[in-house]
Short mmCIF file of C-alpha atoms in Angstrom, two decimals:
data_model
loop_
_atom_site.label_atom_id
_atom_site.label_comp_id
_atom_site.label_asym_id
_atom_site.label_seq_id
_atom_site.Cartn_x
_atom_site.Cartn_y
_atom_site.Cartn_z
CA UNK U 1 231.28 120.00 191.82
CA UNK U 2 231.58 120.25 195.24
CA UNK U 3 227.87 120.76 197.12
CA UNK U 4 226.41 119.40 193.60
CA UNK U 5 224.77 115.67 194.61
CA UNK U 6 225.24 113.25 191.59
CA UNK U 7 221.53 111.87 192.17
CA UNK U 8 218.48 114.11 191.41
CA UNK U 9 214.74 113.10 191.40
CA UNK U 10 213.18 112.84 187.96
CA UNK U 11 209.45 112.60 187.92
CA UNK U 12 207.70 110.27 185.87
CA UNK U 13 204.23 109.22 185.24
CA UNK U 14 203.58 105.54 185.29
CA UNK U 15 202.87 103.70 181.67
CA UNK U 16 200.59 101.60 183.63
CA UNK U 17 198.45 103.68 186.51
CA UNK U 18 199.44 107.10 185.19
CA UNK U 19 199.87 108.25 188.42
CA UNK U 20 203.09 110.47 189.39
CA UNK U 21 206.01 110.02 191.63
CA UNK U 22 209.89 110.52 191.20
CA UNK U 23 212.51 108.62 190.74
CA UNK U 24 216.30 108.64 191.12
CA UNK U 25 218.72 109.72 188.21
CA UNK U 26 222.33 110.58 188.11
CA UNK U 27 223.80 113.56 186.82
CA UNK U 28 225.69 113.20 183.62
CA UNK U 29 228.61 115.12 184.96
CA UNK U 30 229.12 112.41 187.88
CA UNK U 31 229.49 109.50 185.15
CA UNK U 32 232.90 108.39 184.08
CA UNK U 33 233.44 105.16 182.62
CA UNK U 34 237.22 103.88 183.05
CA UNK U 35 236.61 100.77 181.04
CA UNK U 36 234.20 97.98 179.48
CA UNK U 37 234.14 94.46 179.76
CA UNK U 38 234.00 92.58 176.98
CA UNK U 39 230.17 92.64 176.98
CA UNK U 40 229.71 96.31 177.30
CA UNK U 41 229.49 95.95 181.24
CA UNK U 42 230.57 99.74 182.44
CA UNK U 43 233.11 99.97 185.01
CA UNK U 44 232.77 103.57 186.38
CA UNK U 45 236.05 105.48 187.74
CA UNK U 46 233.49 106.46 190.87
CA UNK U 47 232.11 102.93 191.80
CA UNK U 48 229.53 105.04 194.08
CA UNK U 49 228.39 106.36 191.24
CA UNK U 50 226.82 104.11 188.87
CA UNK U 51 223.89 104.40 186.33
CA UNK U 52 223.12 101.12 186.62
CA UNK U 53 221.20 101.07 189.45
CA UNK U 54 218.83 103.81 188.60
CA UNK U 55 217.71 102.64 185.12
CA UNK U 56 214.49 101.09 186.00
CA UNK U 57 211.61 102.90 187.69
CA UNK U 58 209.36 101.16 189.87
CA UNK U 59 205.89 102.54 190.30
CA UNK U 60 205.13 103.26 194.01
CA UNK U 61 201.38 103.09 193.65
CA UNK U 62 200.89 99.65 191.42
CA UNK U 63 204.50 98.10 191.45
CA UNK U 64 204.72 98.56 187.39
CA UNK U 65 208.57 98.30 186.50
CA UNK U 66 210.55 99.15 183.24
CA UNK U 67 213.15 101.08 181.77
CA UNK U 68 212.95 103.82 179.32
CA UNK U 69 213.27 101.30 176.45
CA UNK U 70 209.97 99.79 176.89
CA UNK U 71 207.48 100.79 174.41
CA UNK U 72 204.19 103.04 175.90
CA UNK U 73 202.05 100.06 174.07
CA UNK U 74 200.49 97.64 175.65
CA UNK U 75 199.32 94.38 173.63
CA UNK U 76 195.50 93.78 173.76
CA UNK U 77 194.92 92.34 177.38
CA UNK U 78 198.23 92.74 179.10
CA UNK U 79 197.17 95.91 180.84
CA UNK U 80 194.49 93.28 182.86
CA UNK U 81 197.43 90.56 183.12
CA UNK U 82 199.73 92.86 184.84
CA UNK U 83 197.49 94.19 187.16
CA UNK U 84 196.00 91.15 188.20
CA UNK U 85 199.97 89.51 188.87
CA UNK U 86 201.70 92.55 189.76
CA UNK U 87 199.47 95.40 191.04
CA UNK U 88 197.08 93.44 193.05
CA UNK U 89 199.69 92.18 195.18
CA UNK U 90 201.85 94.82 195.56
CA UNK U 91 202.81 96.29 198.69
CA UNK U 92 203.29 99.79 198.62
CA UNK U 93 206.90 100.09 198.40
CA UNK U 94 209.68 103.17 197.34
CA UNK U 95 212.75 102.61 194.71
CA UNK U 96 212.69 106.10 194.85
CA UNK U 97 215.71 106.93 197.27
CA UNK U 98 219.80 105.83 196.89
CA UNK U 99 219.76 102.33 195.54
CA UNK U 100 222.43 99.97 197.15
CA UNK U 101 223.00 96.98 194.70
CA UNK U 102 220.66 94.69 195.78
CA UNK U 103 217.84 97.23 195.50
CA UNK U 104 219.14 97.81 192.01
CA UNK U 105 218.65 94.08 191.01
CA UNK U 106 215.06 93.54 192.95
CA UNK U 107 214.02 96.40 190.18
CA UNK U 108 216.10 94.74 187.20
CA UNK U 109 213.88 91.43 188.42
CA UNK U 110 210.42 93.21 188.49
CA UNK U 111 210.89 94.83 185.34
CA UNK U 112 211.77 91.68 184.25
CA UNK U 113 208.63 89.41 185.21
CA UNK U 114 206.21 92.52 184.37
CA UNK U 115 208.35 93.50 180.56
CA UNK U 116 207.68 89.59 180.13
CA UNK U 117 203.80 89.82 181.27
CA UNK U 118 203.35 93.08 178.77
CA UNK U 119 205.22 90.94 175.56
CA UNK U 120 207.82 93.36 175.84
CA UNK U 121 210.52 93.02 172.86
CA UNK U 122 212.81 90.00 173.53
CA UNK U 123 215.86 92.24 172.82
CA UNK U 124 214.60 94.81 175.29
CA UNK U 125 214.09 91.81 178.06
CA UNK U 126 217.58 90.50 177.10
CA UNK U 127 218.82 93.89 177.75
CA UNK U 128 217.52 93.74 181.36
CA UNK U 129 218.91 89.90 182.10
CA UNK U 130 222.32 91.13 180.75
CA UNK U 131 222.28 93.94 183.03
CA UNK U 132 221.15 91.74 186.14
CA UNK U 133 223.97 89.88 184.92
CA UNK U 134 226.57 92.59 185.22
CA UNK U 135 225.21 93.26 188.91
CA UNK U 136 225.46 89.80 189.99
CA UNK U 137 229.04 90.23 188.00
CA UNK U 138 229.98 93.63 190.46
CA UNK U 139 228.80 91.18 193.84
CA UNK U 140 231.02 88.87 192.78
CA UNK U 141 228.21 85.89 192.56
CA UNK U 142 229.29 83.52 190.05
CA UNK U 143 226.77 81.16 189.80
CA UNK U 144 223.78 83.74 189.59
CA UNK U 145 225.70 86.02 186.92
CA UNK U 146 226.05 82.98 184.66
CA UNK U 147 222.59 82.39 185.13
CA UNK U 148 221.01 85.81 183.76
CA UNK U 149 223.30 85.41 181.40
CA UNK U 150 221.92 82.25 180.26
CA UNK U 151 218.86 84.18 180.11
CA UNK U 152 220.16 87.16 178.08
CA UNK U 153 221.31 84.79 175.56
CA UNK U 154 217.98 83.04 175.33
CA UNK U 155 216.33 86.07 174.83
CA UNK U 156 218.94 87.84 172.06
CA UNK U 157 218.30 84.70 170.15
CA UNK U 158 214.61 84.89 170.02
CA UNK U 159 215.51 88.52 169.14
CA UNK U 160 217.55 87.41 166.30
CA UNK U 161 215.21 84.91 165.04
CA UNK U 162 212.09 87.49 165.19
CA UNK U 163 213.99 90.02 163.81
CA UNK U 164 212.30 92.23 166.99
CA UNK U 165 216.07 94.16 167.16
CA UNK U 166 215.00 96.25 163.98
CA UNK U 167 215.04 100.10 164.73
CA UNK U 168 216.05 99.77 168.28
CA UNK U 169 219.80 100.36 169.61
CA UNK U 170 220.79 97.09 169.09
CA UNK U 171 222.11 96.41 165.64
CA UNK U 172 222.35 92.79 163.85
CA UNK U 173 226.44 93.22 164.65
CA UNK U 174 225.96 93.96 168.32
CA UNK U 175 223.40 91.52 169.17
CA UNK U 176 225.46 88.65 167.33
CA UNK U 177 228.54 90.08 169.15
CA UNK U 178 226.52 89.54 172.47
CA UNK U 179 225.60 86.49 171.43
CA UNK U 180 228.95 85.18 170.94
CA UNK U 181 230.54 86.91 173.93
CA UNK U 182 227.67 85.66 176.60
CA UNK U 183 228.59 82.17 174.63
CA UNK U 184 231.90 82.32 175.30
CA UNK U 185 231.45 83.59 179.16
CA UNK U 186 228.86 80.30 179.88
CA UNK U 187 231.29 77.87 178.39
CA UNK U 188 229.57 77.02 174.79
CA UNK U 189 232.74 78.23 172.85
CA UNK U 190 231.46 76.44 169.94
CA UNK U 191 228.60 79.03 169.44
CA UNK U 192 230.22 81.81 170.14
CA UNK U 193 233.01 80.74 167.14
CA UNK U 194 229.17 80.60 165.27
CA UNK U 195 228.09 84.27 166.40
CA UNK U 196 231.40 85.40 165.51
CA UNK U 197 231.84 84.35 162.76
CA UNK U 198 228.12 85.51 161.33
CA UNK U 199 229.06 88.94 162.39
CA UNK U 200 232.75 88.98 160.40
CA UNK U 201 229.98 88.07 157.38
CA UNK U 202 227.63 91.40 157.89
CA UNK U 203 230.87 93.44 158.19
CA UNK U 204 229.05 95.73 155.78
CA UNK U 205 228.16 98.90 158.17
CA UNK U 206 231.38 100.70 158.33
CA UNK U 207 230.51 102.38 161.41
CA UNK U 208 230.49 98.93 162.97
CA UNK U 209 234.21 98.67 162.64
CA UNK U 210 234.93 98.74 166.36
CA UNK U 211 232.41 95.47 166.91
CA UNK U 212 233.89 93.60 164.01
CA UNK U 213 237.46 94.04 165.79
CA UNK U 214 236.00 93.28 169.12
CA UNK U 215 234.92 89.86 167.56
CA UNK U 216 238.00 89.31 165.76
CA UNK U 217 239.51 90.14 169.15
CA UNK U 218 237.04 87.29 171.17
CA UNK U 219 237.50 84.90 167.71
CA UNK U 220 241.60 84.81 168.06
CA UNK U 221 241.46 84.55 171.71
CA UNK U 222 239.50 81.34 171.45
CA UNK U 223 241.85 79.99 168.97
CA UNK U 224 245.04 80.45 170.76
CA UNK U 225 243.47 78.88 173.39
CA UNK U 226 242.72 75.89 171.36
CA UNK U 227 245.50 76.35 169.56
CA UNK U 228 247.27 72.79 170.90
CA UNK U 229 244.17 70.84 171.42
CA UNK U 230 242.17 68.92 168.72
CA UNK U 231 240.61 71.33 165.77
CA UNK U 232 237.84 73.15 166.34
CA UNK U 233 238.57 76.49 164.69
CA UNK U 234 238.17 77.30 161.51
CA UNK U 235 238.78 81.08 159.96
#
């Protein structure tokens, strides 16, 4: 692959301003994942190389931010909300080269506010703090990774309440598998022994095998921990 670059512009129209520009992609050849973290975080063989920084497009012309997951509809007067907060004070400013890191979390943080001023799906804007998360996670800053993850879990619980998950990605076993394993990361170990336990109960979907094992994985792990202290755990 030698002379081959592993980013190439894609161009995209804007959901907002419809106007055109590019923006940075890498090639599928270039992306090798040697491992996950417990909460799907992707650690890439290359660490140059990583897909995470070039999921989010930021609109040169009015500063509109989002990932291909966001829906092209716009609730009734969120069009006018965004451009008033977002596009009237933007400052014309380009995503649209080789992200380092913290470029990659300013656009995980715009999409962010403007996903929350269009009513985007909470499991969609859950998907974005968990990934802010993971960058935070990669710079090694504690304090703000625990943070967005405090935020992810708000928002996969408002997805789980709502129901708002239904015919995305995200099944009912992989959100409460989040659920529990962001639990479990900020400390509350006595919901994430709840989330775990709701998804050994929907262990219906046979091709969800691999998350029920992860949980029973996260679940046993907890208890040995506990194991000597007072009783917390019950199977």
């Amino acid at each position: 692959m030698e002379g081959i670059h592993p980013l190439y512009d894609k161009s995209m129209e804007c959901l907002l301003c419809k106007q055109k520009s590019t923006t940075k992609k890498v090639r599928s050849r270039f992306v090798k994942v040697a491992k996950y973290d417990t909460d799907f975080h992707p650690i890439y063989e290359d660490s140059t190389v990583n897909t995470l920084y070039y999921n989010i497009f930021v609109c040169p012309h009015c500063g509109f931010s989002y990932s291909e997951d966001f829906s092209r509809y716009f609730p009734p007067t969120t069009m006018e909300t965004i451009m008033e907060k977002v596009s009237s004070q933007w400052v014309p400013h380009h995503f649209s080269k080789e992200r380092s890191i913290n470029d990659a979390i300013n656009t995980y943080k715009l999409a962010s506010y403007c996903g929350a001023l269009k009513k985007e799906k909470h499991i969609i804007l859950a998907g974005i703090c968990l990934r802010i998360a993971w960058l935070y996670r990669i710079n090694q800053t504690k304090e703000q990774e625990e943070r967005f993850l405090r935020f992810a879990l708000k928002e996969y619980e408002a997805s789980y309440s709502t129901g708002d998950f239904s015919g995305t990605q995200v099944s009912e076993a992989r959100l409460l598998y989040l659920a529990g394993d962001i639990s479990r990361r900020i400390g509350n170990e006595k919901a994430a022994i709840k989330y775990f336990s709701l998804v050994f109960e929907r262990q219906k979907n046979a091709r969800e095998a691999s998350i029920i094992q992860m949980a029973r994985d996260r679940f046993q792990e907890l208890k040995q921990k506990h194991e000597t202290s007072r009783p917390m755990l019950h199977n």
